[in-house]
Amino acid sequence: MLTSVSAEQLKRVWGERWQPTQVRPGWAIVGVTATFLIAYGVAAVTAFDLYFSAAASAARANASYSEVRAGFHQELALLVSARLVDGFVILATMPRGLPLRDFHRKVPGDRGGAALSAAGVLLASLAGFLLVGVVLGIPSMNTATPVGETLRQGIGFAVLAGAGEEVFVLALPYAALRLVRLPARWGDGEHARVLPLWVVVSVCVVLRMSYHVYYGAGALTLLPWAVVTVLIFHRWHLLFPLILTHIAYDTVLALNNHGVITNSEELAVIITAPAVLLAVGVQRRRTGNRDTSHAQLLDPAPQT
C-alpha cells in the first residue's frame, strides 16, 4: 500500500495541510520554551548540580561505560521528543515556517555565507579560549572526560550537541523572538517594531550558557562563541554550517580527550580551519560581487 503513494501525492497532501492564518508570537515563545526545557532542562539542572556539588562532580568524572551509554540514550530521547514538539510549534504558530534554509544561495553578491559563518564561530571559540583560558588563566571546572567514555561515545555526544543546540538554543528561540512586535508607541509612533537585536542575543546567550554553568568561571570561554553565533545566524540565516561546525569542533575535542591527537595538533586544527574557511568565504564573496557587477552591465536596470 505504501509503495502506491507517490512523491507527488505526498507533496500535494503536505501543500494542502492546515496552516494558521496569522503569526502567534506569544504561543511561539511558549512552545519554543517548552522544546528547550525538554531538550536541555535536565542538562541545565545537572550543570548547576555539578557546579555546587563535589559529590556529583566526582560521580561524573568516574562514570562507567554503562552510565555514559545511559546518559547518551537519555539525551538522544530528549532531543527526539523536543523535535516532535518543535514540529508542532512551527506548524501551529509560524505560518511562513522558519528561515533555516540557504535562501541566499541564489544571490551572487552574497556568496560565501556558509564558509564565513563557520569561520566566524571558530574564530570566536578560539578568541574565548585564548582570552579567558590563556591570557586570564581562568580554568574550567568539571570538564574532564568520564573514565568510562569511549571515543565512539565522545563523537556521538558531539553529533548530538551540534544537531541539538543549534536548533533548540539558537534557531527556534531566534525565530520566535523575531516574531514579537512591540507596541507602536515604542516604535516610530505609527508602526510596531521588532525586538531589538540585543534582546534576542541576550536570551539566546543565557539559554546557551545555562547548561554550561558547571564550567564555573571558565564558562566565560564560551561567551564570545555564544554571542557571535547569534550574530552570524542573524546575518546569514544559515543553520547547517553552524551545525556541522559545532559537530566538527566537538569531535576534535573528543579526539584530543581520548588521546588520538595531541594538544598541539588540536590547536593547529582549530587555527588552520577558520583561516581556510575565511579565505574561501572571502574569495566566494568577491567572485559573487564580480558576477553581480557583470550581470548589471549586461542587463542594466530600465530607466524611469
PDB file of C-alpha atoms in Angstrom:
ATOM      1  CA  MET A   1       0.000   0.000   0.000  1.00  0.00           C
ATOM      2  CA  LEU A   2       2.810   2.385   0.912  1.00  0.00           C
ATOM      3  CA  THR A   3       4.526   1.780  -2.416  1.00  0.00           C
ATOM      4  CA  SER A   4       1.466   3.091  -4.227  1.00  0.00           C
ATOM      5  CA  VAL A   5       1.845   6.515  -2.597  1.00  0.00           C
ATOM      6  CA  SER A   6       3.823   8.669  -4.973  1.00  0.00           C
ATOM      7  CA  ALA A   7       6.052  11.596  -4.082  1.00  0.00           C
ATOM      8  CA  GLU A   8       3.661  13.898  -5.944  1.00  0.00           C
ATOM      9  CA  GLN A   9       0.748  12.757  -3.771  1.00  0.00           C
ATOM     10  CA  LEU A  10       2.732  13.342  -0.587  1.00  0.00           C
ATOM     11  CA  LYS A  11       3.739  16.795  -1.824  1.00  0.00           C
ATOM     12  CA  ARG A  12       0.117  17.624  -2.638  1.00  0.00           C
ATOM     13  CA  VAL A  13      -1.128  16.471   0.776  1.00  0.00           C
ATOM     14  CA  TRP A  14       1.607  18.479   2.509  1.00  0.00           C
ATOM     15  CA  GLY A  15       0.725  21.570   0.492  1.00  0.00           C
ATOM     16  CA  GLU A  16      -2.933  21.229   1.446  1.00  0.00           C
ATOM     17  CA  ARG A  17      -2.249  20.836   5.177  1.00  0.00           C
ATOM     18  CA  TRP A  18      -3.902  23.191   7.631  1.00  0.00           C
ATOM     19  CA  GLN A  19      -1.884  26.295   8.376  1.00  0.00           C
ATOM     20  CA  PRO A  20      -2.574  29.132  10.824  1.00  0.00           C
ATOM     21  CA  THR A  21      -3.827  32.319   9.257  1.00  0.00           C
ATOM     22  CA  GLN A  22      -1.717  34.612  11.424  1.00  0.00           C
ATOM     23  CA  VAL A  23       1.538  34.589  13.352  1.00  0.00           C
ATOM     24  CA  ARG A  24       1.183  33.803  17.059  1.00  0.00           C
ATOM     25  CA  PRO A  25       4.380  35.090  18.696  1.00  0.00           C
ATOM     26  CA  GLY A  26       3.163  34.513  22.252  1.00  0.00           C
ATOM     27  CA  TRP A  27       2.375  30.871  21.642  1.00  0.00           C
ATOM     28  CA  ALA A  28       5.543  30.505  19.598  1.00  0.00           C
ATOM     29  CA  ILE A  29       7.610  31.632  22.580  1.00  0.00           C
ATOM     30  CA  VAL A  30       5.703  29.292  24.895  1.00  0.00           C
ATOM     31  CA  GLY A  31       6.268  26.393  22.503  1.00  0.00           C
ATOM     32  CA  VAL A  32       9.932  27.175  21.983  1.00  0.00           C
ATOM     33  CA  THR A  33      10.427  27.437  25.745  1.00  0.00           C
ATOM     34  CA  ALA A  34       8.835  24.012  26.118  1.00  0.00           C
ATOM     35  CA  THR A  35      11.125  22.490  23.484  1.00  0.00           C
ATOM     36  CA  PHE A  36      14.188  23.988  25.187  1.00  0.00           C
ATOM     37  CA  LEU A  37      13.142  22.632  28.573  1.00  0.00           C
ATOM     38  CA  ILE A  38      12.538  19.193  27.080  1.00  0.00           C
ATOM     39  CA  ALA A  39      15.860  19.178  25.243  1.00  0.00           C
ATOM     40  CA  TYR A  40      18.129  20.883  27.788  1.00  0.00           C
ATOM     41  CA  GLY A  41      16.208  21.354  31.011  1.00  0.00           C
ATOM     42  CA  VAL A  42      17.763  18.239  32.529  1.00  0.00           C
ATOM     43  CA  ALA A  43      21.210  19.321  31.320  1.00  0.00           C
ATOM     44  CA  ALA A  44      20.784  22.759  32.921  1.00  0.00           C
ATOM     45  CA  VAL A  45      19.740  21.260  36.271  1.00  0.00           C
ATOM     46  CA  THR A  46      22.643  18.823  36.084  1.00  0.00           C
ATOM     47  CA  ALA A  47      25.044  21.671  35.289  1.00  0.00           C
ATOM     48  CA  PHE A  48      24.057  23.545  38.455  1.00  0.00           C
ATOM     49  CA  ASP A  49      24.314  20.316  40.466  1.00  0.00           C
ATOM     50  CA  LEU A  50      27.844  19.725  39.151  1.00  0.00           C
ATOM     51  CA  TYR A  51      28.810  23.285  39.994  1.00  0.00           C
ATOM     52  CA  PHE A  52      27.607  23.180  43.597  1.00  0.00           C
ATOM     53  CA  SER A  53      28.159  19.503  44.481  1.00  0.00           C
ATOM     54  CA  ALA A  54      31.609  17.942  44.752  1.00  0.00           C
ATOM     55  CA  ALA A  55      29.994  14.507  45.022  1.00  0.00           C
ATOM     56  CA  ALA A  56      28.140  14.987  41.735  1.00  0.00           C
ATOM     57  CA  SER A  57      31.357  16.160  40.056  1.00  0.00           C
ATOM     58  CA  ALA A  58      33.244  13.097  41.284  1.00  0.00           C
ATOM     59  CA  ALA A  59      30.449  10.780  40.158  1.00  0.00           C
ATOM     60  CA  ARG A  60      30.510  12.306  36.655  1.00  0.00           C
ATOM     61  CA  ALA A  61      34.289  12.044  36.365  1.00  0.00           C
ATOM     62  CA  ASN A  62      34.196   8.384  37.420  1.00  0.00           C
ATOM     63  CA  ALA A  63      31.138   7.378  35.375  1.00  0.00           C
ATOM     64  CA  SER A  64      31.395   3.887  33.879  1.00  0.00           C
ATOM     65  CA  TYR A  65      30.811   2.894  30.266  1.00  0.00           C
ATOM     66  CA  SER A  66      27.237   1.774  31.012  1.00  0.00           C
ATOM     67  CA  GLU A  67      26.477   5.035  32.823  1.00  0.00           C
ATOM     68  CA  VAL A  68      27.826   7.092  29.931  1.00  0.00           C
ATOM     69  CA  ARG A  69      25.792   4.997  27.497  1.00  0.00           C
ATOM     70  CA  ALA A  70      22.646   5.544  29.567  1.00  0.00           C
ATOM     71  CA  GLY A  71      23.331   9.278  29.539  1.00  0.00           C
ATOM     72  CA  PHE A  72      23.719   9.231  25.765  1.00  0.00           C
ATOM     73  CA  HIS A  73      20.449   7.370  25.286  1.00  0.00           C
ATOM     74  CA  GLN A  74      18.678   9.794  27.630  1.00  0.00           C
ATOM     75  CA  GLU A  75      19.997  12.810  25.724  1.00  0.00           C
ATOM     76  CA  LEU A  76      19.015  11.268  22.406  1.00  0.00           C
ATOM     77  CA  ALA A  77      15.496  10.535  23.657  1.00  0.00           C
ATOM     78  CA  LEU A  78      15.091  14.093  24.958  1.00  0.00           C
ATOM     79  CA  LEU A  79      16.221  15.604  21.656  1.00  0.00           C
ATOM     80  CA  VAL A  80      13.849  13.378  19.675  1.00  0.00           C
ATOM     81  CA  SER A  81      10.972  14.346  21.970  1.00  0.00           C
ATOM     82  CA  ALA A  82      11.830  18.021  21.593  1.00  0.00           C
ATOM     83  CA  ARG A  83      11.983  17.564  17.825  1.00  0.00           C
ATOM     84  CA  LEU A  84       8.404  16.288  17.774  1.00  0.00           C
ATOM     85  CA  VAL A  85       7.210  19.192  19.909  1.00  0.00           C
ATOM     86  CA  ASP A  86       9.017  21.826  17.861  1.00  0.00           C
ATOM     87  CA  GLY A  87       7.460  20.461  14.684  1.00  0.00           C
ATOM     88  CA  PHE A  88       4.040  21.169  16.149  1.00  0.00           C
ATOM     89  CA  VAL A  89       5.162  24.608  17.337  1.00  0.00           C
ATOM     90  CA  ILE A  90       6.342  25.569  13.852  1.00  0.00           C
ATOM     91  CA  LEU A  91       3.174  24.343  12.156  1.00  0.00           C
ATOM     92  CA  ALA A  92       0.813  25.881  14.702  1.00  0.00           C
ATOM     93  CA  THR A  93       2.423  29.278  15.285  1.00  0.00           C
ATOM     94  CA  MET A  94       4.629  30.171  12.309  1.00  0.00           C
ATOM     95  CA  PRO A  95       2.676  30.187   9.027  1.00  0.00           C
ATOM     96  CA  ARG A  96       5.683  31.033   6.913  1.00  0.00           C
ATOM     97  CA  GLY A  97       7.880  28.462   8.576  1.00  0.00           C
ATOM     98  CA  LEU A  98      11.408  29.228   9.688  1.00  0.00           C
ATOM     99  CA  PRO A  99      14.200  30.777   7.586  1.00  0.00           C
ATOM    100  CA  LEU A 100      16.517  27.809   8.131  1.00  0.00           C
ATOM    101  CA  ARG A 101      17.393  27.053   4.538  1.00  0.00           C
ATOM    102  CA  ASP A 102      20.045  28.754   2.476  1.00  0.00           C
ATOM    103  CA  PHE A 103      17.788  31.313   0.845  1.00  0.00           C
ATOM    104  CA  HIS A 104      20.778  33.483  -0.050  1.00  0.00           C
ATOM    105  CA  ARG A 105      22.287  30.719  -2.186  1.00  0.00           C
ATOM    106  CA  LYS A 106      20.989  32.158  -5.486  1.00  0.00           C
ATOM    107  CA  VAL A 107      22.121  35.713  -4.753  1.00  0.00           C
ATOM    108  CA  PRO A 108      25.543  36.007  -6.440  1.00  0.00           C
ATOM    109  CA  GLY A 109      26.631  39.027  -4.422  1.00  0.00           C
ATOM    110  CA  ASP A 110      26.094  37.198  -1.124  1.00  0.00           C
ATOM    111  CA  ARG A 111      28.072  34.033  -1.780  1.00  0.00           C
ATOM    112  CA  GLY A 112      30.438  32.664   0.813  1.00  0.00           C
ATOM    113  CA  GLY A 113      27.999  32.896   3.711  1.00  0.00           C
ATOM    114  CA  ALA A 114      28.405  29.246   4.708  1.00  0.00           C
ATOM    115  CA  ALA A 115      32.203  29.411   4.885  1.00  0.00           C
ATOM    116  CA  LEU A 116      32.161  32.788   6.634  1.00  0.00           C
ATOM    117  CA  SER A 117      29.586  31.516   9.156  1.00  0.00           C
ATOM    118  CA  ALA A 118      31.772  28.531  10.015  1.00  0.00           C
ATOM    119  CA  ALA A 119      34.925  30.660  10.168  1.00  0.00           C
ATOM    120  CA  GLY A 120      33.251  33.210  12.427  1.00  0.00           C
ATOM    121  CA  VAL A 121      32.128  30.759  15.107  1.00  0.00           C
ATOM    122  CA  LEU A 122      35.506  29.002  15.098  1.00  0.00           C
ATOM    123  CA  LEU A 123      37.365  32.296  15.463  1.00  0.00           C
ATOM    124  CA  ALA A 124      35.046  33.296  18.315  1.00  0.00           C
ATOM    125  CA  SER A 125      35.715  29.952  20.049  1.00  0.00           C
ATOM    126  CA  LEU A 126      39.453  30.419  19.613  1.00  0.00           C
ATOM    127  CA  ALA A 127      39.271  34.011  20.890  1.00  0.00           C
ATOM    128  CA  GLY A 128      37.410  32.912  24.020  1.00  0.00           C
ATOM    129  CA  PHE A 129      39.932  30.166  24.721  1.00  0.00           C
ATOM    130  CA  LEU A 130      42.933  32.458  24.251  1.00  0.00           C
ATOM    131  CA  LEU A 131      41.490  35.377  26.237  1.00  0.00           C
ATOM    132  CA  VAL A 132      39.948  33.509  29.170  1.00  0.00           C
ATOM    133  CA  GLY A 133      41.950  30.301  29.299  1.00  0.00           C
ATOM    134  CA  VAL A 134      45.410  31.543  28.304  1.00  0.00           C
ATOM    135  CA  VAL A 135      45.637  35.303  28.975  1.00  0.00           C
ATOM    136  CA  LEU A 136      43.467  35.412  32.111  1.00  0.00           C
ATOM    137  CA  GLY A 137      44.321  31.843  33.115  1.00  0.00           C
ATOM    138  CA  ILE A 138      40.799  31.017  34.290  1.00  0.00           C
ATOM    139  CA  PRO A 139      40.366  27.215  34.450  1.00  0.00           C
ATOM    140  CA  SER A 140      37.179  25.336  33.646  1.00  0.00           C
ATOM    141  CA  MET A 141      35.597  23.021  36.201  1.00  0.00           C
ATOM    142  CA  ASN A 142      34.091  19.566  35.727  1.00  0.00           C
ATOM    143  CA  THR A 143      35.235  19.203  32.106  1.00  0.00           C
ATOM    144  CA  ALA A 144      37.241  16.001  32.496  1.00  0.00           C
ATOM    145  CA  THR A 145      36.142  13.151  30.244  1.00  0.00           C
ATOM    146  CA  PRO A 146      34.343  10.413  32.246  1.00  0.00           C
ATOM    147  CA  VAL A 147      36.655   7.420  32.714  1.00  0.00           C
ATOM    148  CA  GLY A 148      34.167   5.058  31.082  1.00  0.00           C
ATOM    149  CA  GLU A 149      33.540   7.118  27.947  1.00  0.00           C
ATOM    150  CA  THR A 150      34.774   5.656  24.678  1.00  0.00           C
ATOM    151  CA  LEU A 151      35.856   7.636  21.616  1.00  0.00           C
ATOM    152  CA  ARG A 152      32.755   6.456  19.799  1.00  0.00           C
ATOM    153  CA  GLN A 153      30.565   7.832  22.581  1.00  0.00           C
ATOM    154  CA  GLY A 154      32.505  11.092  22.593  1.00  0.00           C
ATOM    155  CA  ILE A 155      31.866  11.553  18.882  1.00  0.00           C
ATOM    156  CA  GLY A 156      28.225  10.605  19.434  1.00  0.00           C
ATOM    157  CA  PHE A 157      27.848  13.349  22.022  1.00  0.00           C
ATOM    158  CA  ALA A 158      29.473  15.763  19.562  1.00  0.00           C
ATOM    159  CA  VAL A 159      26.838  14.924  16.952  1.00  0.00           C
ATOM    160  CA  LEU A 160      24.014  15.359  19.454  1.00  0.00           C
ATOM    161  CA  ALA A 161      25.446  18.688  20.632  1.00  0.00           C
ATOM    162  CA  GLY A 162      25.713  20.146  17.152  1.00  0.00           C
ATOM    163  CA  ALA A 163      22.377  18.853  15.901  1.00  0.00           C
ATOM    164  CA  GLY A 164      20.517  19.770  19.081  1.00  0.00           C
ATOM    165  CA  GLU A 165      21.950  23.015  20.383  1.00  0.00           C
ATOM    166  CA  GLU A 166      21.896  24.956  17.134  1.00  0.00           C
ATOM    167  CA  VAL A 167      18.199  24.122  16.661  1.00  0.00           C
ATOM    168  CA  PHE A 168      16.767  24.343  20.180  1.00  0.00           C
ATOM    169  CA  VAL A 169      19.087  27.001  21.615  1.00  0.00           C
ATOM    170  CA  LEU A 170      19.646  29.194  18.563  1.00  0.00           C
ATOM    171  CA  ALA A 171      17.309  28.850  15.569  1.00  0.00           C
ATOM    172  CA  LEU A 172      13.991  28.304  17.322  1.00  0.00           C
ATOM    173  CA  PRO A 173      14.403  30.952  20.057  1.00  0.00           C
ATOM    174  CA  TYR A 174      15.731  33.417  17.469  1.00  0.00           C
ATOM    175  CA  ALA A 175      12.795  32.806  15.113  1.00  0.00           C
ATOM    176  CA  ALA A 176      10.191  33.069  17.887  1.00  0.00           C
ATOM    177  CA  LEU A 177      11.654  36.275  19.322  1.00  0.00           C
ATOM    178  CA  ARG A 178      11.848  37.893  15.883  1.00  0.00           C
ATOM    179  CA  LEU A 179       8.092  37.338  15.538  1.00  0.00           C
ATOM    180  CA  VAL A 180       7.406  39.595  18.504  1.00  0.00           C
ATOM    181  CA  ARG A 181       6.190  43.105  17.696  1.00  0.00           C
ATOM    182  CA  LEU A 182       6.497  45.895  20.241  1.00  0.00           C
ATOM    183  CA  PRO A 183       3.651  48.446  20.626  1.00  0.00           C
ATOM    184  CA  ALA A 184       3.616  51.246  18.077  1.00  0.00           C
ATOM    185  CA  ARG A 185       4.361  53.838  20.785  1.00  0.00           C
ATOM    186  CA  TRP A 186       7.729  52.106  21.292  1.00  0.00           C
ATOM    187  CA  GLY A 187       8.498  52.387  17.588  1.00  0.00           C
ATOM    188  CA  ASP A 188       8.041  55.349  15.295  1.00  0.00           C
ATOM    189  CA  GLY A 189       4.617  56.145  16.685  1.00  0.00           C
ATOM    190  CA  GLU A 190       2.741  54.531  13.809  1.00  0.00           C
ATOM    191  CA  HIS A 191       4.226  51.094  13.223  1.00  0.00           C
ATOM    192  CA  ALA A 192       5.181  48.349  15.631  1.00  0.00           C
ATOM    193  CA  ARG A 193       8.814  47.324  15.614  1.00  0.00           C
ATOM    194  CA  VAL A 194      10.631  44.088  16.251  1.00  0.00           C
ATOM    195  CA  LEU A 195      12.524  43.301  19.418  1.00  0.00           C
ATOM    196  CA  PRO A 196      15.974  44.917  19.486  1.00  0.00           C
ATOM    197  CA  LEU A 197      18.691  42.540  18.382  1.00  0.00           C
ATOM    198  CA  TRP A 198      20.474  42.831  21.724  1.00  0.00           C
ATOM    199  CA  VAL A 199      17.419  41.337  23.444  1.00  0.00           C
ATOM    200  CA  VAL A 200      17.395  38.353  21.063  1.00  0.00           C
ATOM    201  CA  VAL A 201      21.139  37.863  21.509  1.00  0.00           C
ATOM    202  CA  SER A 202      20.873  38.085  25.297  1.00  0.00           C
ATOM    203  CA  VAL A 203      18.111  35.478  25.514  1.00  0.00           C
ATOM    204  CA  CYS A 204      19.931  33.031  23.222  1.00  0.00           C
ATOM    205  CA  VAL A 205      23.182  33.503  25.143  1.00  0.00           C
ATOM    206  CA  VAL A 206      21.510  32.912  28.519  1.00  0.00           C
ATOM    207  CA  LEU A 207      19.949  29.718  27.172  1.00  0.00           C
ATOM    208  CA  ARG A 208      23.304  28.591  25.761  1.00  0.00           C
ATOM    209  CA  MET A 209      25.193  29.264  28.974  1.00  0.00           C
ATOM    210  CA  SER A 210      22.585  27.717  31.296  1.00  0.00           C
ATOM    211  CA  TYR A 211      23.746  24.131  30.758  1.00  0.00           C
ATOM    212  CA  HIS A 212      27.440  25.129  30.784  1.00  0.00           C
ATOM    213  CA  VAL A 213      27.329  26.520  34.340  1.00  0.00           C
ATOM    214  CA  TYR A 214      29.341  23.529  35.544  1.00  0.00           C
ATOM    215  CA  TYR A 215      32.401  25.074  33.841  1.00  0.00           C
ATOM    216  CA  GLY A 216      32.445  27.648  36.640  1.00  0.00           C
ATOM    217  CA  ALA A 217      34.220  30.898  35.760  1.00  0.00           C
ATOM    218  CA  GLY A 218      35.705  29.002  32.814  1.00  0.00           C
ATOM    219  CA  ALA A 219      32.300  29.265  31.132  1.00  0.00           C
ATOM    220  CA  LEU A 220      33.400  32.757  30.098  1.00  0.00           C
ATOM    221  CA  THR A 221      35.492  30.968  27.477  1.00  0.00           C
ATOM    222  CA  LEU A 222      32.256  30.143  25.673  1.00  0.00           C
ATOM    223  CA  LEU A 223      30.778  33.636  25.860  1.00  0.00           C
ATOM    224  CA  PRO A 224      32.316  35.073  22.645  1.00  0.00           C
ATOM    225  CA  TRP A 225      31.201  31.972  20.738  1.00  0.00           C
ATOM    226  CA  ALA A 226      27.667  32.172  22.169  1.00  0.00           C
ATOM    227  CA  VAL A 227      27.308  35.852  21.198  1.00  0.00           C
ATOM    228  CA  VAL A 228      28.934  35.642  17.767  1.00  0.00           C
ATOM    229  CA  THR A 229      26.890  32.571  16.806  1.00  0.00           C
ATOM    230  CA  VAL A 230      23.637  34.526  17.200  1.00  0.00           C
ATOM    231  CA  LEU A 231      25.002  37.496  15.263  1.00  0.00           C
ATOM    232  CA  ILE A 232      26.213  35.261  12.445  1.00  0.00           C
ATOM    233  CA  PHE A 233      22.872  33.475  12.239  1.00  0.00           C
ATOM    234  CA  HIS A 234      21.165  36.877  12.166  1.00  0.00           C
ATOM    235  CA  ARG A 235      23.384  37.913   9.262  1.00  0.00           C
ATOM    236  CA  TRP A 236      23.123  34.856   7.010  1.00  0.00           C
ATOM    237  CA  HIS A 237      20.309  32.671   8.448  1.00  0.00           C
ATOM    238  CA  LEU A 238      22.365  29.587   7.575  1.00  0.00           C
ATOM    239  CA  LEU A 239      21.840  26.806  10.098  1.00  0.00           C
ATOM    240  CA  PHE A 240      23.643  23.808   8.628  1.00  0.00           C
ATOM    241  CA  PRO A 241      27.120  25.416   8.570  1.00  0.00           C
ATOM    242  CA  LEU A 242      26.709  26.121  12.284  1.00  0.00           C
ATOM    243  CA  ILE A 243      25.553  22.563  12.994  1.00  0.00           C
ATOM    244  CA  LEU A 244      28.394  20.981  11.033  1.00  0.00           C
ATOM    245  CA  THR A 245      30.990  23.313  12.544  1.00  0.00           C
ATOM    246  CA  HIS A 246      29.766  22.552  16.055  1.00  0.00           C
ATOM    247  CA  ILE A 247      29.937  18.815  15.402  1.00  0.00           C
ATOM    248  CA  ALA A 248      33.421  19.091  13.865  1.00  0.00           C
ATOM    249  CA  TYR A 249      34.738  21.241  16.732  1.00  0.00           C
ATOM    250  CA  ASP A 250      33.425  18.911  19.445  1.00  0.00           C
ATOM    251  CA  THR A 251      34.743  15.909  17.515  1.00  0.00           C
ATOM    252  CA  VAL A 252      38.234  17.415  17.515  1.00  0.00           C
ATOM    253  CA  LEU A 253      37.925  17.933  21.282  1.00  0.00           C
ATOM    254  CA  ALA A 254      36.836  14.296  21.680  1.00  0.00           C
ATOM    255  CA  LEU A 255      39.815  13.082  19.624  1.00  0.00           C
ATOM    256  CA  ASN A 256      42.113  15.061  21.898  1.00  0.00           C
ATOM    257  CA  ASN A 257      40.408  13.905  25.098  1.00  0.00           C
ATOM    258  CA  HIS A 258      40.870  10.272  24.061  1.00  0.00           C
ATOM    259  CA  GLY A 259      44.490  10.677  23.065  1.00  0.00           C
ATOM    260  CA  VAL A 260      44.061  10.321  19.316  1.00  0.00           C
ATOM    261  CA  ILE A 261      45.605  13.755  18.721  1.00  0.00           C
ATOM    262  CA  THR A 262      47.826  15.916  20.919  1.00  0.00           C
ATOM    263  CA  ASN A 263      47.085  19.362  22.340  1.00  0.00           C
ATOM    264  CA  SER A 264      49.364  20.913  19.723  1.00  0.00           C
ATOM    265  CA  GLU A 265      47.585  19.110  16.897  1.00  0.00           C
ATOM    266  CA  GLU A 266      44.193  20.159  18.254  1.00  0.00           C
ATOM    267  CA  LEU A 267      45.299  23.794  18.417  1.00  0.00           C
ATOM    268  CA  ALA A 268      46.740  23.572  14.891  1.00  0.00           C
ATOM    269  CA  VAL A 269      43.413  22.316  13.547  1.00  0.00           C
ATOM    270  CA  ILE A 270      41.428  24.996  15.381  1.00  0.00           C
ATOM    271  CA  ILE A 271      43.709  27.710  13.994  1.00  0.00           C
ATOM    272  CA  THR A 272      44.018  26.350  10.449  1.00  0.00           C
ATOM    273  CA  ALA A 273      40.343  25.537   9.850  1.00  0.00           C
ATOM    274  CA  PRO A 274      38.945  29.076  10.321  1.00  0.00           C
ATOM    275  CA  ALA A 275      41.822  30.539   8.292  1.00  0.00           C
ATOM    276  CA  VAL A 276      40.992  28.269   5.353  1.00  0.00           C
ATOM    277  CA  LEU A 277      37.248  28.851   5.696  1.00  0.00           C
ATOM    278  CA  LEU A 278      37.754  32.600   5.899  1.00  0.00           C
ATOM    279  CA  ALA A 279      39.847  32.584   2.727  1.00  0.00           C
ATOM    280  CA  VAL A 280      37.244  30.501   0.915  1.00  0.00           C
ATOM    281  CA  GLY A 281      34.381  32.710   2.091  1.00  0.00           C
ATOM    282  CA  VAL A 282      36.119  35.944   1.095  1.00  0.00           C
ATOM    283  CA  GLN A 283      37.033  34.532  -2.323  1.00  0.00           C
ATOM    284  CA  ARG A 284      33.497  33.339  -2.996  1.00  0.00           C
ATOM    285  CA  ARG A 285      32.118  36.686  -1.892  1.00  0.00           C
ATOM    286  CA  ARG A 286      34.458  38.550  -4.229  1.00  0.00           C
ATOM    287  CA  THR A 287      33.508  36.225  -7.086  1.00  0.00           C
ATOM    288  CA  GLY A 288      29.824  36.813  -6.377  1.00  0.00           C
ATOM    289  CA  ASN A 289      30.286  40.579  -6.369  1.00  0.00           C
ATOM    290  CA  ARG A 290      32.092  40.428  -9.717  1.00  0.00           C
ATOM    291  CA  ASP A 291      29.321  38.245 -11.165  1.00  0.00           C
ATOM    292  CA  THR A 292      26.696  40.709  -9.943  1.00  0.00           C
ATOM    293  CA  SER A 293      28.533  43.691 -11.462  1.00  0.00           C
ATOM    294  CA  HIS A 294      28.953  41.845 -14.758  1.00  0.00           C
ATOM    295  CA  ALA A 295      25.262  40.935 -14.835  1.00  0.00           C
ATOM    296  CA  GLN A 296      24.284  44.546 -14.210  1.00  0.00           C
ATOM    297  CA  LEU A 297      26.434  45.669 -17.131  1.00  0.00           C
ATOM    298  CA  LEU A 298      24.832  43.112 -19.449  1.00  0.00           C
ATOM    299  CA  ASP A 299      21.317  43.799 -18.262  1.00  0.00           C
ATOM    300  CA  PRO A 300      21.149  47.330 -16.895  1.00  0.00           C
ATOM    301  CA  ALA A 301      18.119  48.444 -14.959  1.00  0.00           C
ATOM    302  CA  PRO A 302      15.452  50.171 -17.063  1.00  0.00           C
ATOM    303  CA  GLN A 303      15.445  53.943 -16.958  1.00  0.00           C
ATOM    304  CA  THR A 304      12.429  55.584 -15.339  1.00  0.00           C
TER     305      THR A 304
END
